[in-house]
Amino acid sequence: MSPGHTAVTLQALPPEPPGPCGEDHCGIREVLDRIGDKWSVLVVVELAKGPRRFRQLQRAIPGISQRMLTLTTRRLGRDGMLERTVFPTNPPQVEYRLSPMGASLAGLVADIADWSRDHQEAIEASRRAWDEEPAADD
Amino acid sequence: MSPGHTAVTLQALPPEPPGPCGEDHCGIREVLDRIGDKWSVLVVVELAKGPRRFRQLQRAIPGISQRMLTLTTRRLGRDGMLERTVFPTNPPQVEYRLSPMGASLAGLVADIADWSRDHQEAIEASRRAWDEEPAADD
DNA sequence: CTGAATCCGGCCAGATACTG
DNA sequence: CAGTATCTGGCCGGATTCAG
């Protein structure tokens, strides 16, 4: 992608794809893309407990791969949710900690967690009822 | 996948896959799987304004396909977030409206939207800074 | 230890056509 | 109008390997 590259004859691929952003859900998409993925929430929750190093994070989050942890921390860093500090030791150590905005996000995640807990049983009950009687549209 | 199939000689693939559910983020995953996907939030936001019919929803949410709207409403219905009412008219009409729990979820989504609005600019600024100077690890 | 790079399989979403 | 069925491509996530 050369930056100085201006609209050739590429039959102008739709510049504005499907922008369902007309009223009150504009920034939601971006935030949900961040916290909605598989691992970001877990990283945020873990970092809310205090600064962690790369390996520490990986051990604290069972099942995450190095690749996914790298991508997740990078994206969170790009969005300003966490700060990365490199200690030029040997072996190298990198510390991750939530930025103020990241801490704020952690609070939001905590709210979601509370809501989840409060409704978890109701949701599971609803699913069971739905799965058992397919003809019952509630 | 035959159900009566017990551990052959497949060098025992880990029976407990990746259960990162040990402390406070148990039900979060399920809720995020619901509101984290591409369309559910938009459907909830739209239904928060009042009951809608299928076609109405689709028109209110640019870019969603029939298939995705069907799947989204079905999943939300299975989780008890909305109720479906069929009017045996001609042509048939189906009305969707948020259940009490769905309305509660809408409140949560509103909180997320508020947070998103409050931090949208900061996030974009962070991204711009990140994208322009790759060497700056903040 | 902390990453980057590559390959690859599965799942999800979009497009399309068909039914009641 | 309200859905279902099928095909298909893309993206994401996991495993592995290489580098600083």
CSV table of N, CA, C and O in Angstrom, one decimal, chain A residues 27 30-31 75-82 99-102 104-105, chain B residues 114-131 138:
chain,number,residue,atom,x,y,z
A,27,GLY,N,-19.6,4.5,17.7
A,27,GLY,CA,-18.3,4.0,18.3
A,27,GLY,C,-18.4,2.6,18.9
A,27,GLY,O,-17.5,2.0,19.2
A,30,GLU,N,-16.5,-0.3,17.2
A,30,GLU,CA,-15.1,-0.4,17.4
A,30,GLU,C,-14.7,-1.0,18.8
A,30,GLU,O,-13.8,-1.8,18.9
A,31,VAL,N,-15.5,-0.5,19.7
A,31,VAL,CA,-15.2,-1.1,21.1
A,31,VAL,C,-15.6,-2.5,21.2
A,31,VAL,O,-14.8,-3.3,21.8
A,75,ARG,N,-3.1,-4.9,19.7
A,75,ARG,CA,-4.3,-4.2,19.4
A,75,ARG,C,-4.8,-3.3,20.5
A,75,ARG,O,-5.2,-2.2,20.4
A,76,LEU,N,-4.7,-3.9,21.7
A,76,LEU,CA,-5.1,-3.1,22.9
A,76,LEU,C,-4.2,-1.9,23.1
A,76,LEU,O,-4.6,-0.8,23.5
A,77,GLY,N,-2.9,-2.2,22.7
A,77,GLY,CA,-1.9,-1.1,22.8
A,77,GLY,C,-2.2,0.0,21.8
A,77,GLY,O,-2.2,1.2,22.1
A,78,ARG,N,-2.5,-0.4,20.6
A,78,ARG,CA,-2.8,0.5,19.6
A,78,ARG,C,-4.0,1.4,19.9
A,78,ARG,O,-4.1,2.6,19.6
A,79,ASP,N,-5.0,0.8,20.6
A,79,ASP,CA,-6.2,1.6,21.0
A,79,ASP,C,-6.0,2.4,22.3
A,79,ASP,O,-6.9,3.0,22.8
A,80,GLY,N,-4.7,2.3,22.8
A,80,GLY,CA,-4.5,3.1,24.0
A,80,GLY,C,-5.0,2.5,25.3
A,80,GLY,O,-5.1,3.2,26.3
A,81,MET,N,-5.2,1.2,25.3
A,81,MET,CA,-5.8,0.6,26.5
A,81,MET,C,-4.7,0.1,27.4
A,81,MET,O,-4.9,0.0,28.6
A,82,LEU,N,-3.5,-0.1,26.9
A,82,LEU,CA,-2.4,-0.6,27.8
A,82,LEU,C,-1.1,0.0,27.3
A,82,LEU,O,-1.0,0.5,26.1
A,99,SER,N,-3.5,1.4,30.8
A,99,SER,CA,-3.5,2.8,30.9
A,99,SER,C,-4.8,3.3,31.6
A,99,SER,O,-5.6,2.5,31.9
A,100,PRO,N,-4.8,4.5,31.9
A,100,PRO,CA,-6.1,5.0,32.6
A,100,PRO,C,-7.3,4.7,31.8
A,100,PRO,O,-8.3,4.2,32.4
A,101,MET,N,-7.2,4.8,30.5
A,101,MET,CA,-8.4,4.5,29.7
A,101,MET,C,-8.7,3.0,29.7
A,101,MET,O,-9.8,2.5,29.8
A,102,GLY,N,-7.6,2.2,29.8
A,102,GLY,CA,-7.7,0.8,29.9
A,102,GLY,C,-8.4,0.4,31.2
A,102,GLY,O,-9.2,-0.6,31.3
A,104,SER,N,-10.4,2.2,32.8
A,104,SER,CA,-11.8,2.5,32.6
A,104,SER,C,-12.6,1.4,31.8
A,104,SER,O,-13.7,1.0,32.2
A,105,LEU,N,-11.9,0.9,30.8
A,105,LEU,CA,-12.5,-0.2,30.1
A,105,LEU,C,-12.7,-1.4,31.0
A,105,LEU,O,-13.7,-2.1,30.9
B,114,ASP,N,-22.4,4.5,25.7
B,114,ASP,CA,-21.9,5.7,26.3
B,114,ASP,C,-20.4,5.7,26.5
B,114,ASP,O,-19.7,6.7,26.2
B,115,TRP,N,-19.9,4.6,27.0
B,115,TRP,CA,-18.4,4.5,27.2
B,115,TRP,C,-17.7,4.7,25.8
B,115,TRP,O,-16.7,5.4,25.8
B,116,SER,N,-18.3,4.1,24.8
B,116,SER,CA,-17.6,4.2,23.5
B,116,SER,C,-17.6,5.7,23.0
B,116,SER,O,-16.6,6.1,22.5
B,117,ARG,N,-18.7,6.3,23.2
B,117,ARG,CA,-18.7,7.7,22.8
B,117,ARG,C,-17.7,8.6,23.6
B,117,ARG,O,-17.0,9.4,23.0
B,118,ASP,N,-17.7,8.3,24.9
B,118,ASP,CA,-16.8,9.1,25.7
B,118,ASP,C,-15.3,8.9,25.3
B,118,ASP,O,-14.5,9.8,25.6
B,119,HIS,N,-15.0,7.7,24.8
B,119,HIS,CA,-13.5,7.4,24.5
B,119,HIS,C,-13.2,7.3,23.1
B,119,HIS,O,-12.1,7.0,22.7
B,120,GLN,N,-14.2,7.5,22.2
B,120,GLN,CA,-14.0,7.3,20.8
B,120,GLN,C,-12.8,8.1,20.3
B,120,GLN,O,-11.9,7.6,19.6
B,121,GLU,N,-12.8,9.4,20.6
B,121,GLU,CA,-11.8,10.3,20.1
B,121,GLU,C,-10.4,9.9,20.6
B,121,GLU,O,-9.4,9.8,19.9
B,122,ALA,N,-10.3,9.6,21.9
B,122,ALA,CA,-9.1,9.2,22.5
B,122,ALA,C,-8.5,7.9,21.8
B,122,ALA,O,-7.3,7.8,21.5
B,123,ILE,N,-9.4,7.0,21.5
B,123,ILE,CA,-9.0,5.7,20.8
B,123,ILE,C,-8.5,6.0,19.4
B,123,ILE,O,-7.4,5.5,19.1
B,124,GLU,N,-9.2,6.8,18.7
B,124,GLU,CA,-8.8,7.1,17.3
B,124,GLU,C,-7.4,7.9,17.4
B,124,GLU,O,-6.6,7.6,16.5
B,125,ALA,N,-7.3,8.8,18.3
B,125,ALA,CA,-6.0,9.5,18.4
B,125,ALA,C,-4.9,8.5,18.7
B,125,ALA,O,-3.8,8.6,18.1
B,126,SER,N,-5.2,7.6,19.6
B,126,SER,CA,-4.1,6.6,19.9
B,126,SER,C,-3.8,5.8,18.7
B,126,SER,O,-2.6,5.5,18.5
B,127,ARG,N,-4.8,5.4,18.0
B,127,ARG,CA,-4.5,4.6,16.8
B,127,ARG,C,-3.6,5.4,15.8
B,127,ARG,O,-2.7,4.9,15.2
B,128,ARG,N,-4.0,6.7,15.6
B,128,ARG,CA,-3.2,7.5,14.6
B,128,ARG,C,-1.8,7.6,15.1
B,128,ARG,O,-0.9,7.4,14.3
B,129,ALA,N,-1.6,7.8,16.3
B,129,ALA,CA,-0.2,8.0,16.9
B,129,ALA,C,0.5,6.7,16.7
B,129,ALA,O,1.7,6.6,16.2
B,130,TRP,N,-0.1,5.6,16.9
B,130,TRP,CA,0.5,4.3,16.8
B,130,TRP,C,0.9,4.0,15.4
B,130,TRP,O,2.0,3.5,15.0
B,131,ASP,N,0.0,4.3,14.5
B,131,ASP,CA,0.2,3.9,13.0
B,131,ASP,C,1.3,4.8,12.4
B,131,ASP,O,1.9,4.3,11.5
B,138,ASP,N,4.8,4.1,22.9
B,138,ASP,CA,4.2,4.9,23.9
B,138,ASP,C,5.0,5.2,25.1
B,138,ASP,O,4.8,4.6,26.1
